[in-house]
Amino acid sequence: MPDIQEQFHGSDLEKIEAVYHIRKEEITSFSANVNPLGISPLLRTKLAENIDCITSYPDRNYTDLKAAIADYAGTRPENILVGNGTTELISLFIDIVSPKKAQILGPTYSEYERSVSLCGGRTTYYPLQEADDFRLDIKDFTKALTADTDLLIICSPNNPTGTAIRRSDMRRILDVCKEKAIFVMVDETYIEFSDDVEEFTAIPLTDYYNNLFVLRSTSKFFACPGLRLGYAVTGNRDMFSDVNRKKNPWMIHSLAALAGQYMFRDEEYICATRSLISAERKRLFEMYSKSPRFKPYKPEGNFMLMRIEDEGTNAHALFEKAIKEKMMIRDCSSFPFLSDRYIRICFMNPADNDRLYRCLTES
């Protein structure tokens, strides 16, 4: 098997297949952070029953879809924007703000910096400190915010650190940003995996802060990255109008619009997902904490960052070891402020989680 010093994303299974000569269907991906239960059973049934919906254009206003999202997320339909995945909404929002200077909490998802760069802006990072287990020091951070910053970007729970910001602390950040005329974009892609969504979600704050734009995705929690359905919540009417003016009229196709109406209301599936992830998050954190080879950082989402304590190996070597057993982990050396001493794993079903644990901890 080749020694390939290449970074692979969780969606790169075709590349993995070509490089390692392993059929992608045989790979268990601990890198993509997708719900191991697969798609909602209700969604599977209803899409099959309503496949003919593709013979018609979707409702341009996505009225039924927004109603389902509003019920699920605890907001009002008139505050919801839908998009072709959160990536499109990130680009639209950043393009409208057009920041000369954006600040990002790092290490984090690279698409934020890329979108800022495409708009001609520059990015500065506020580094989360390993000494604090990558948890944000709110007092120090708010002191570091300067009036020449146009946009603050926060991922909560943050990828790859797994740390999240409580709503009470988010309010403190928003107060400082409002004083300094800083827009705040909060990406909540992984928030639904948390044990206490209400403790962490910033969506209720959109009723009080007009400098806030909250994003969510269906790709991870609802296990449908190919559906390309994302949404945003904002109480800023000017921002809402600007996004609607710039976006294409039918950003969501008919199947995705229909899918949202069912997946957001599949309570049995939602509860089963949260129960599984909660149990495995607790169990795996305790297991890896007892291993002398790793230091795990306590996560709030469905994945966990770990520092490699064993000096005889590194992230690339562990990636190679896992892929030989048809399991894919995330080498985190490409993230800002991290190195080849860090890996990230997501939580799958218990049997697969145990198999990976044995692979990573046994000689």
PDB file of C-alpha atoms in Angstrom, residues 18-313:
ATOM      1  CA  ALA A  18      -8.183   5.092  -6.613  1.00  0.00           C
ATOM      2  CA  VAL A  19      -5.127   5.518  -4.381  1.00  0.00           C
ATOM      3  CA  TYR A  20      -5.594   2.586  -2.017  1.00  0.00           C
ATOM      4  CA  HIS A  21      -7.487   0.206  -4.334  1.00  0.00           C
ATOM      5  CA  ILE A  22     -10.278  -0.267  -1.810  1.00  0.00           C
ATOM      6  CA  ARG A  23     -13.864  -0.137  -3.002  1.00  0.00           C
ATOM      7  CA  LYS A  24     -15.489   2.968  -1.537  1.00  0.00           C
ATOM      8  CA  GLU A  25     -18.519   0.914  -0.496  1.00  0.00           C
ATOM      9  CA  GLU A  26     -16.241  -1.078   1.825  1.00  0.00           C
ATOM     10  CA  ILE A  27     -14.858   1.987   3.630  1.00  0.00           C
ATOM     11  CA  THR A  28     -16.335   3.041   6.972  1.00  0.00           C
ATOM     12  CA  SER A  29     -15.807   6.786   7.070  1.00  0.00           C
ATOM     13  CA  PHE A  30     -15.039   8.244  10.488  1.00  0.00           C
ATOM     14  CA  SER A  31     -14.078  11.431   8.662  1.00  0.00           C
ATOM     15  CA  ALA A  32     -17.302  12.704   7.086  1.00  0.00           C
ATOM     16  CA  ASN A  33     -19.153  13.339  10.405  1.00  0.00           C
ATOM     17  CA  VAL A  34     -22.428  12.004   8.958  1.00  0.00           C
ATOM     18  CA  ASN A  35     -25.196  10.409  11.039  1.00  0.00           C
ATOM     19  CA  PRO A  36     -24.504   6.624  11.113  1.00  0.00           C
ATOM     20  CA  LEU A  37     -28.238   5.829  11.098  1.00  0.00           C
ATOM     21  CA  GLY A  38     -28.500   6.959   7.481  1.00  0.00           C
ATOM     22  CA  ILE A  39     -31.483   8.913   6.206  1.00  0.00           C
ATOM     23  CA  SER A  40     -34.813   9.176   7.987  1.00  0.00           C
ATOM     24  CA  PRO A  41     -37.038   6.128   7.317  1.00  0.00           C
ATOM     25  CA  LEU A  42     -40.015   8.463   6.934  1.00  0.00           C
ATOM     26  CA  LEU A  43     -38.075  10.468   4.357  1.00  0.00           C
ATOM     27  CA  ARG A  44     -37.140   7.325   2.411  1.00  0.00           C
ATOM     28  CA  THR A  45     -40.778   6.235   2.201  1.00  0.00           C
ATOM     29  CA  LYS A  46     -42.237   9.629   1.361  1.00  0.00           C
ATOM     30  CA  LEU A  47     -39.710  10.455  -1.358  1.00  0.00           C
ATOM     31  CA  ALA A  48     -40.435   7.143  -3.078  1.00  0.00           C
ATOM     32  CA  GLU A  49     -44.174   7.801  -2.876  1.00  0.00           C
ATOM     33  CA  ASN A  50     -43.845  11.345  -4.239  1.00  0.00           C
ATOM     34  CA  ILE A  51     -41.162  10.974  -6.901  1.00  0.00           C
ATOM     35  CA  ASP A  52     -43.470  12.633  -9.434  1.00  0.00           C
ATOM     36  CA  CYS A  53     -42.934  15.955  -7.665  1.00  0.00           C
ATOM     37  CA  ILE A  54     -39.968  16.508  -9.981  1.00  0.00           C
ATOM     38  CA  THR A  55     -42.420  17.075 -12.847  1.00  0.00           C
ATOM     39  CA  SER A  56     -43.267  20.478 -11.350  1.00  0.00           C
ATOM     40  CA  TYR A  57     -41.283  23.531 -10.336  1.00  0.00           C
ATOM     41  CA  PRO A  58     -40.946  23.902  -6.565  1.00  0.00           C
ATOM     42  CA  ASP A  59     -42.814  26.672  -4.775  1.00  0.00           C
ATOM     43  CA  ARG A  60     -40.624  29.725  -5.325  1.00  0.00           C
ATOM     44  CA  ASN A  61     -41.221  30.825  -1.707  1.00  0.00           C
ATOM     45  CA  TYR A  62     -40.782  27.316  -0.217  1.00  0.00           C
ATOM     46  CA  THR A  63     -43.723  27.981   2.102  1.00  0.00           C
ATOM     47  CA  ASP A  64     -44.249  24.417   3.379  1.00  0.00           C
ATOM     48  CA  LEU A  65     -40.517  23.774   3.738  1.00  0.00           C
ATOM     49  CA  LYS A  66     -39.991  26.946   5.764  1.00  0.00           C
ATOM     50  CA  ALA A  67     -42.932  26.061   7.999  1.00  0.00           C
ATOM     51  CA  ALA A  68     -41.355  22.671   8.768  1.00  0.00           C
ATOM     52  CA  ILE A  69     -37.968  24.278   9.468  1.00  0.00           C
ATOM     53  CA  ALA A  70     -39.555  26.929  11.699  1.00  0.00           C
ATOM     54  CA  ASP A  71     -41.315  24.287  13.812  1.00  0.00           C
ATOM     55  CA  TYR A  72     -38.119  22.261  14.102  1.00  0.00           C
ATOM     56  CA  ALA A  73     -35.661  25.100  14.783  1.00  0.00           C
ATOM     57  CA  GLY A  74     -37.881  27.266  16.982  1.00  0.00           C
ATOM     58  CA  THR A  75     -38.129  30.353  14.832  1.00  0.00           C
ATOM     59  CA  ARG A  76     -40.532  32.084  12.417  1.00  0.00           C
ATOM     60  CA  PRO A  77     -40.864  31.181   8.715  1.00  0.00           C
ATOM     61  CA  GLU A  78     -40.296  34.797   7.708  1.00  0.00           C
ATOM     62  CA  ASN A  79     -36.794  34.657   9.249  1.00  0.00           C
ATOM     63  CA  ILE A  80     -35.700  31.602   7.241  1.00  0.00           C
ATOM     64  CA  LEU A  81     -33.608  31.533   4.081  1.00  0.00           C
ATOM     65  CA  VAL A  82     -33.035  28.242   2.268  1.00  0.00           C
ATOM     66  CA  GLY A  83     -30.062  27.407   0.081  1.00  0.00           C
ATOM     67  CA  ASN A  84     -28.313  24.770  -1.958  1.00  0.00           C
ATOM     68  CA  GLY A  85     -26.366  23.579   1.072  1.00  0.00           C
ATOM     69  CA  THR A  86     -24.811  25.864   3.677  1.00  0.00           C
ATOM     70  CA  THR A  87     -21.816  26.394   1.398  1.00  0.00           C
ATOM     71  CA  GLU A  88     -23.964  28.484  -0.946  1.00  0.00           C
ATOM     72  CA  LEU A  89     -25.441  30.480   1.931  1.00  0.00           C
ATOM     73  CA  ILE A  90     -21.978  31.107   3.385  1.00  0.00           C
ATOM     74  CA  SER A  91     -20.843  32.498   0.030  1.00  0.00           C
ATOM     75  CA  LEU A  92     -23.946  34.653  -0.393  1.00  0.00           C
ATOM     76  CA  PHE A  93     -23.761  36.109   3.100  1.00  0.00           C
ATOM     77  CA  ILE A  94     -20.045  36.878   2.913  1.00  0.00           C
ATOM     78  CA  ASP A  95     -20.463  38.365  -0.559  1.00  0.00           C
ATOM     79  CA  ILE A  96     -23.181  40.711   0.729  1.00  0.00           C
ATOM     80  CA  VAL A  97     -21.230  41.776   3.828  1.00  0.00           C
ATOM     81  CA  SER A  98     -18.119  42.065   1.627  1.00  0.00           C
ATOM     82  CA  PRO A  99     -15.769  42.299   4.611  1.00  0.00           C
ATOM     83  CA  LYS A 100     -12.440  44.024   4.285  1.00  0.00           C
ATOM     84  CA  LYS A 101     -11.372  42.174   7.417  1.00  0.00           C
ATOM     85  CA  ALA A 102     -12.946  39.037   8.838  1.00  0.00           C
ATOM     86  CA  GLN A 103     -12.035  37.302  12.062  1.00  0.00           C
ATOM     87  CA  ILE A 104     -12.419  33.550  12.444  1.00  0.00           C
ATOM     88  CA  LEU A 105     -12.080  31.299  15.468  1.00  0.00           C
ATOM     89  CA  GLY A 106      -9.506  28.680  14.527  1.00  0.00           C
ATOM     90  CA  PRO A 107      -8.714  25.950  13.838  1.00  0.00           C
ATOM     91  CA  THR A 108     -11.867  25.513  11.784  1.00  0.00           C
ATOM     92  CA  TYR A 109     -13.481  24.784   8.406  1.00  0.00           C
ATOM     93  CA  SER A 110     -11.453  26.228   5.507  1.00  0.00           C
ATOM     94  CA  GLU A 111     -14.429  27.348   3.394  1.00  0.00           C
ATOM     95  CA  TYR A 112     -14.909  30.462   5.529  1.00  0.00           C
ATOM     96  CA  GLU A 113     -11.490  31.885   4.707  1.00  0.00           C
ATOM     97  CA  ARG A 114     -11.857  30.906   1.063  1.00  0.00           C
ATOM     98  CA  SER A 115     -15.166  32.789   0.728  1.00  0.00           C
ATOM     99  CA  VAL A 116     -13.710  35.888   2.381  1.00  0.00           C
ATOM    100  CA  SER A 117     -10.733  35.763   0.022  1.00  0.00           C
ATOM    101  CA  LEU A 118     -12.970  35.463  -3.051  1.00  0.00           C
ATOM    102  CA  CYS A 119     -14.661  38.718  -1.981  1.00  0.00           C
ATOM    103  CA  GLY A 120     -11.292  40.465  -1.750  1.00  0.00           C
ATOM    104  CA  GLY A 121     -11.180  40.488   2.041  1.00  0.00           C
ATOM    105  CA  ARG A 122      -8.459  39.337   4.406  1.00  0.00           C
ATOM    106  CA  THR A 123      -8.808  36.974   7.323  1.00  0.00           C
ATOM    107  CA  THR A 124      -7.297  36.998  10.775  1.00  0.00           C
ATOM    108  CA  TYR A 125      -7.613  34.098  13.192  1.00  0.00           C
ATOM    109  CA  TYR A 126      -8.233  34.119  16.903  1.00  0.00           C
ATOM    110  CA  PRO A 127      -6.593  30.823  17.912  1.00  0.00           C
ATOM    111  CA  LEU A 128      -8.353  28.544  20.355  1.00  0.00           C
ATOM    112  CA  GLN A 129      -5.739  27.403  22.846  1.00  0.00           C
ATOM    113  CA  GLU A 130      -4.817  23.769  23.371  1.00  0.00           C
ATOM    114  CA  ALA A 131      -3.985  24.639  26.984  1.00  0.00           C
ATOM    115  CA  ASP A 132      -7.691  25.502  27.446  1.00  0.00           C
ATOM    116  CA  ASP A 133      -8.761  22.294  25.671  1.00  0.00           C
ATOM    117  CA  PHE A 134      -9.683  24.541  22.718  1.00  0.00           C
ATOM    118  CA  ARG A 135     -12.516  26.183  24.672  1.00  0.00           C
ATOM    119  CA  LEU A 136     -13.026  29.876  24.006  1.00  0.00           C
ATOM    120  CA  ASP A 137     -11.919  32.377  26.648  1.00  0.00           C
ATOM    121  CA  ILE A 138     -14.832  34.790  26.243  1.00  0.00           C
ATOM    122  CA  LYS A 139     -13.295  37.632  28.258  1.00  0.00           C
ATOM    123  CA  ASP A 140     -10.008  37.595  26.353  1.00  0.00           C
ATOM    124  CA  PHE A 141     -11.725  37.122  23.008  1.00  0.00           C
ATOM    125  CA  THR A 142     -14.128  40.050  23.369  1.00  0.00           C
ATOM    126  CA  LYS A 143     -11.204  42.273  24.340  1.00  0.00           C
ATOM    127  CA  ALA A 144      -9.441  41.227  21.129  1.00  0.00           C
ATOM    128  CA  LEU A 145     -12.348  42.291  18.875  1.00  0.00           C
ATOM    129  CA  THR A 146     -11.503  45.535  17.094  1.00  0.00           C
ATOM    130  CA  ALA A 147     -13.662  48.050  15.270  1.00  0.00           C
ATOM    131  CA  ASP A 148     -11.808  47.504  11.978  1.00  0.00           C
ATOM    132  CA  THR A 149     -13.305  44.002  11.813  1.00  0.00           C
ATOM    133  CA  ASP A 150     -16.370  43.758   9.577  1.00  0.00           C
ATOM    134  CA  LEU A 151     -17.286  40.120  10.091  1.00  0.00           C
ATOM    135  CA  LEU A 152     -16.857  37.493  12.789  1.00  0.00           C
ATOM    136  CA  ILE A 153     -17.253  33.827  11.834  1.00  0.00           C
ATOM    137  CA  ILE A 154     -17.938  31.197  14.486  1.00  0.00           C
ATOM    138  CA  CYS A 155     -18.540  27.478  14.061  1.00  0.00           C
ATOM    139  CA  SER A 156     -20.387  26.017  17.080  1.00  0.00           C
ATOM    140  CA  PRO A 157     -19.815  23.179  17.765  1.00  0.00           C
ATOM    141  CA  ASN A 158     -16.533  23.895  16.087  1.00  0.00           C
ATOM    142  CA  ASN A 159     -15.028  21.599  13.489  1.00  0.00           C
ATOM    143  CA  PRO A 160     -12.550  20.031  14.317  1.00  0.00           C
ATOM    144  CA  THR A 161     -12.268  20.856  18.041  1.00  0.00           C
ATOM    145  CA  GLY A 162     -15.822  19.834  18.991  1.00  0.00           C
ATOM    146  CA  THR A 163     -16.192  22.776  21.374  1.00  0.00           C
ATOM    147  CA  ALA A 164     -19.336  24.897  21.483  1.00  0.00           C
ATOM    148  CA  ILE A 165     -20.357  28.316  22.794  1.00  0.00           C
ATOM    149  CA  ARG A 166     -23.254  28.588  25.226  1.00  0.00           C
ATOM    150  CA  ARG A 167     -26.013  31.004  24.306  1.00  0.00           C
ATOM    151  CA  SER A 168     -25.297  33.195  27.331  1.00  0.00           C
ATOM    152  CA  ASP A 169     -21.703  33.612  26.133  1.00  0.00           C
ATOM    153  CA  MET A 170     -22.832  34.159  22.544  1.00  0.00           C
ATOM    154  CA  ARG A 171     -24.956  37.022  23.800  1.00  0.00           C
ATOM    155  CA  ARG A 172     -21.853  38.625  25.371  1.00  0.00           C
ATOM    156  CA  ILE A 173     -20.026  38.304  22.046  1.00  0.00           C
ATOM    157  CA  LEU A 174     -22.954  39.771  20.114  1.00  0.00           C
ATOM    158  CA  ASP A 175     -23.195  42.753  22.471  1.00  0.00           C
ATOM    159  CA  VAL A 176     -19.557  43.661  21.833  1.00  0.00           C
ATOM    160  CA  CYS A 177     -19.928  43.084  18.097  1.00  0.00           C
ATOM    161  CA  LYS A 178     -23.023  45.265  17.929  1.00  0.00           C
ATOM    162  CA  GLU A 179     -21.128  48.121  19.584  1.00  0.00           C
ATOM    163  CA  LYS A 180     -18.355  47.782  17.014  1.00  0.00           C
ATOM    164  CA  ALA A 181     -20.689  47.267  13.983  1.00  0.00           C
ATOM    165  CA  ILE A 182     -19.460  43.705  13.370  1.00  0.00           C
ATOM    166  CA  PHE A 183     -21.694  41.171  11.617  1.00  0.00           C
ATOM    167  CA  VAL A 184     -21.612  37.699  13.167  1.00  0.00           C
ATOM    168  CA  MET A 185     -22.098  34.458  11.214  1.00  0.00           C
ATOM    169  CA  VAL A 186     -22.639  31.354  13.356  1.00  0.00           C
ATOM    170  CA  ASP A 187     -22.430  27.962  11.649  1.00  0.00           C
ATOM    171  CA  GLU A 188     -24.500  25.430  13.608  1.00  0.00           C
ATOM    172  CA  THR A 189     -23.999  22.447  11.292  1.00  0.00           C
ATOM    173  CA  TYR A 190     -23.354  20.107  14.250  1.00  0.00           C
ATOM    174  CA  ILE A 191     -25.560  21.694  16.931  1.00  0.00           C
ATOM    175  CA  GLU A 192     -28.349  19.118  16.651  1.00  0.00           C
ATOM    176  CA  PHE A 193     -26.030  16.358  17.894  1.00  0.00           C
ATOM    177  CA  SER A 194     -25.582  18.181  21.221  1.00  0.00           C
ATOM    178  CA  ASP A 195     -27.116  16.830  24.417  1.00  0.00           C
ATOM    179  CA  ASP A 196     -28.717  20.217  25.035  1.00  0.00           C
ATOM    180  CA  VAL A 197     -29.427  22.091  21.816  1.00  0.00           C
ATOM    181  CA  GLU A 198     -31.289  24.824  23.696  1.00  0.00           C
ATOM    182  CA  GLU A 199     -28.194  25.538  25.789  1.00  0.00           C
ATOM    183  CA  PHE A 200     -26.070  26.229  22.729  1.00  0.00           C
ATOM    184  CA  THR A 201     -28.155  27.327  19.746  1.00  0.00           C
ATOM    185  CA  ALA A 202     -28.006  31.011  18.794  1.00  0.00           C
ATOM    186  CA  ILE A 203     -31.230  30.912  16.754  1.00  0.00           C
ATOM    187  CA  PRO A 204     -33.398  32.517  19.509  1.00  0.00           C
ATOM    188  CA  LEU A 205     -30.973  35.453  19.550  1.00  0.00           C
ATOM    189  CA  THR A 206     -31.939  36.375  15.965  1.00  0.00           C
ATOM    190  CA  ASP A 207     -35.074  37.983  17.461  1.00  0.00           C
ATOM    191  CA  TYR A 208     -32.895  40.456  19.380  1.00  0.00           C
ATOM    192  CA  TYR A 209     -29.722  40.998  17.334  1.00  0.00           C
ATOM    193  CA  ASN A 210     -29.825  42.268  13.766  1.00  0.00           C
ATOM    194  CA  ASN A 211     -26.095  41.603  13.317  1.00  0.00           C
ATOM    195  CA  LEU A 212     -26.581  37.824  13.519  1.00  0.00           C
ATOM    196  CA  PHE A 213     -26.829  35.228  10.745  1.00  0.00           C
ATOM    197  CA  VAL A 214     -27.188  31.565  11.848  1.00  0.00           C
ATOM    198  CA  LEU A 215     -26.575  28.669   9.448  1.00  0.00           C
ATOM    199  CA  ARG A 216     -27.626  25.041   9.607  1.00  0.00           C
ATOM    200  CA  SER A 217     -27.185  22.065   7.306  1.00  0.00           C
ATOM    201  CA  THR A 218     -29.070  18.816   6.759  1.00  0.00           C
ATOM    202  CA  SER A 219     -25.953  17.040   5.459  1.00  0.00           C
ATOM    203  CA  LYS A 220     -24.627  15.765   8.792  1.00  0.00           C
ATOM    204  CA  PHE A 221     -27.512  15.246  11.229  1.00  0.00           C
ATOM    205  CA  PHE A 222     -29.970  14.041   8.581  1.00  0.00           C
ATOM    206  CA  ALA A 223     -27.290  12.104   6.651  1.00  0.00           C
ATOM    207  CA  CYS A 224     -28.095  13.576   3.244  1.00  0.00           C
ATOM    208  CA  PRO A 225     -25.093  15.580   1.952  1.00  0.00           C
ATOM    209  CA  GLY A 226     -26.151  14.790  -1.614  1.00  0.00           C
ATOM    210  CA  LEU A 227     -29.516  16.492  -1.124  1.00  0.00           C
ATOM    211  CA  ARG A 228     -27.803  19.915  -0.797  1.00  0.00           C
ATOM    212  CA  LEU A 229     -30.335  21.468   1.562  1.00  0.00           C
ATOM    213  CA  GLY A 230     -29.239  24.152   3.982  1.00  0.00           C
ATOM    214  CA  TYR A 231     -30.956  27.016   5.738  1.00  0.00           C
ATOM    215  CA  ALA A 232     -30.185  30.230   7.574  1.00  0.00           C
ATOM    216  CA  VAL A 233     -32.024  32.286  10.173  1.00  0.00           C
ATOM    217  CA  THR A 234     -31.738  36.059  10.555  1.00  0.00           C
ATOM    218  CA  GLY A 235     -33.878  38.846  11.937  1.00  0.00           C
ATOM    219  CA  ASN A 236     -32.110  41.439   9.763  1.00  0.00           C
ATOM    220  CA  ARG A 237     -34.677  42.370   7.109  1.00  0.00           C
ATOM    221  CA  ASP A 238     -32.135  44.167   4.922  1.00  0.00           C
ATOM    222  CA  MET A 239     -29.847  41.129   4.958  1.00  0.00           C
ATOM    223  CA  PHE A 240     -32.800  38.867   4.263  1.00  0.00           C
ATOM    224  CA  SER A 241     -33.811  40.981   1.254  1.00  0.00           C
ATOM    225  CA  ASP A 242     -30.255  41.190  -0.086  1.00  0.00           C
ATOM    226  CA  VAL A 243     -29.810  37.407   0.023  1.00  0.00           C
ATOM    227  CA  ASN A 244     -33.174  36.854  -1.675  1.00  0.00           C
ATOM    228  CA  ARG A 245     -32.264  39.410  -4.335  1.00  0.00           C
ATOM    229  CA  LYS A 246     -28.905  37.767  -5.127  1.00  0.00           C
ATOM    230  CA  LYS A 247     -29.851  34.104  -4.946  1.00  0.00           C
ATOM    231  CA  ASN A 248     -31.281  32.090  -7.794  1.00  0.00           C
ATOM    232  CA  PRO A 249     -35.101  31.817  -7.674  1.00  0.00           C
ATOM    233  CA  TRP A 250     -35.109  28.023  -7.292  1.00  0.00           C
ATOM    234  CA  MET A 251     -32.158  27.277  -5.047  1.00  0.00           C
ATOM    235  CA  ILE A 252     -33.772  24.071  -3.743  1.00  0.00           C
ATOM    236  CA  HIS A 253     -35.066  21.416  -6.133  1.00  0.00           C
ATOM    237  CA  SER A 254     -38.457  19.754  -5.679  1.00  0.00           C
ATOM    238  CA  LEU A 255     -37.165  16.586  -4.005  1.00  0.00           C
ATOM    239  CA  ALA A 256     -35.117  18.532  -1.457  1.00  0.00           C
ATOM    240  CA  ALA A 257     -38.044  20.839  -0.684  1.00  0.00           C
ATOM    241  CA  LEU A 258     -40.284  17.829  -0.134  1.00  0.00           C
ATOM    242  CA  ALA A 259     -37.619  15.998   1.886  1.00  0.00           C
ATOM    243  CA  GLY A 260     -37.366  18.826   4.392  1.00  0.00           C
ATOM    244  CA  GLN A 261     -41.081  18.694   5.087  1.00  0.00           C
ATOM    245  CA  TYR A 262     -40.710  15.101   6.317  1.00  0.00           C
ATOM    246  CA  MET A 263     -37.219  14.825   7.829  1.00  0.00           C
ATOM    247  CA  PHE A 264     -37.699  17.748  10.215  1.00  0.00           C
ATOM    248  CA  ARG A 265     -40.864  16.064  11.532  1.00  0.00           C
ATOM    249  CA  ASP A 266     -39.527  12.524  11.962  1.00  0.00           C
ATOM    250  CA  GLU A 267     -39.400  12.659  15.766  1.00  0.00           C
ATOM    251  CA  GLU A 268     -38.565   8.980  16.181  1.00  0.00           C
ATOM    252  CA  TYR A 269     -35.505   9.296  13.941  1.00  0.00           C
ATOM    253  CA  ILE A 270     -34.384  12.552  15.583  1.00  0.00           C
ATOM    254  CA  CYS A 271     -34.626  11.047  19.075  1.00  0.00           C
ATOM    255  CA  ALA A 272     -32.851   7.841  17.998  1.00  0.00           C
ATOM    256  CA  THR A 273     -29.993   9.852  16.510  1.00  0.00           C
ATOM    257  CA  ARG A 274     -29.496  11.984  19.603  1.00  0.00           C
ATOM    258  CA  SER A 275     -29.682   8.942  21.876  1.00  0.00           C
ATOM    259  CA  LEU A 276     -27.068   7.013  19.884  1.00  0.00           C
ATOM    260  CA  ILE A 277     -24.632   9.925  19.536  1.00  0.00           C
ATOM    261  CA  SER A 278     -25.003  10.976  23.170  1.00  0.00           C
ATOM    262  CA  ALA A 279     -24.239   7.465  24.439  1.00  0.00           C
ATOM    263  CA  GLU A 280     -21.293   6.923  22.081  1.00  0.00           C
ATOM    264  CA  ARG A 281     -19.848  10.394  22.726  1.00  0.00           C
ATOM    265  CA  LYS A 282     -19.717   9.725  26.462  1.00  0.00           C
ATOM    266  CA  ARG A 283     -18.470   6.153  26.087  1.00  0.00           C
ATOM    267  CA  LEU A 284     -15.731   6.912  23.568  1.00  0.00           C
ATOM    268  CA  PHE A 285     -14.493   9.988  25.405  1.00  0.00           C
ATOM    269  CA  GLU A 286     -14.026   7.836  28.504  1.00  0.00           C
ATOM    270  CA  MET A 287     -12.376   5.016  26.541  1.00  0.00           C
ATOM    271  CA  TYR A 288      -9.843   7.195  24.756  1.00  0.00           C
ATOM    272  CA  SER A 289      -9.176   9.180  27.951  1.00  0.00           C
ATOM    273  CA  LYS A 290      -7.936   5.950  29.539  1.00  0.00           C
ATOM    274  CA  SER A 291      -5.586   5.191  26.650  1.00  0.00           C
ATOM    275  CA  PRO A 292      -2.012   6.501  27.121  1.00  0.00           C
ATOM    276  CA  ARG A 293      -1.803   6.992  23.351  1.00  0.00           C
ATOM    277  CA  PHE A 294      -4.337   9.829  23.120  1.00  0.00           C
ATOM    278  CA  LYS A 295      -5.659  12.934  24.769  1.00  0.00           C
ATOM    279  CA  PRO A 296      -9.261  13.481  23.634  1.00  0.00           C
ATOM    280  CA  TYR A 297     -10.914  16.897  23.932  1.00  0.00           C
ATOM    281  CA  LYS A 298     -14.431  16.808  25.323  1.00  0.00           C
ATOM    282  CA  PRO A 299     -16.823  17.235  22.393  1.00  0.00           C
ATOM    283  CA  GLU A 300     -20.325  18.656  22.044  1.00  0.00           C
ATOM    284  CA  GLY A 301     -21.012  17.384  18.510  1.00  0.00           C
ATOM    285  CA  ASN A 302     -20.744  13.997  16.805  1.00  0.00           C
ATOM    286  CA  PHE A 303     -16.951  13.964  16.425  1.00  0.00           C
ATOM    287  CA  MET A 304     -13.902  14.202  18.656  1.00  0.00           C
ATOM    288  CA  LEU A 305     -10.486  15.778  18.253  1.00  0.00           C
ATOM    289  CA  MET A 306      -7.573  13.878  19.807  1.00  0.00           C
ATOM    290  CA  ARG A 307      -3.914  14.671  20.356  1.00  0.00           C
ATOM    291  CA  ILE A 308      -1.536  11.785  19.736  1.00  0.00           C
ATOM    292  CA  GLU A 309       0.577  11.224  22.850  1.00  0.00           C
ATOM    293  CA  ASP A 310       2.537   8.307  21.417  1.00  0.00           C
ATOM    294  CA  GLU A 311       5.771   9.821  20.059  1.00  0.00           C
ATOM    295  CA  GLY A 312       6.322   6.763  17.871  1.00  0.00           C
ATOM    296  CA  THR A 313       3.525   7.636  15.471  1.00  0.00           C
TER     297      THR A 313
END
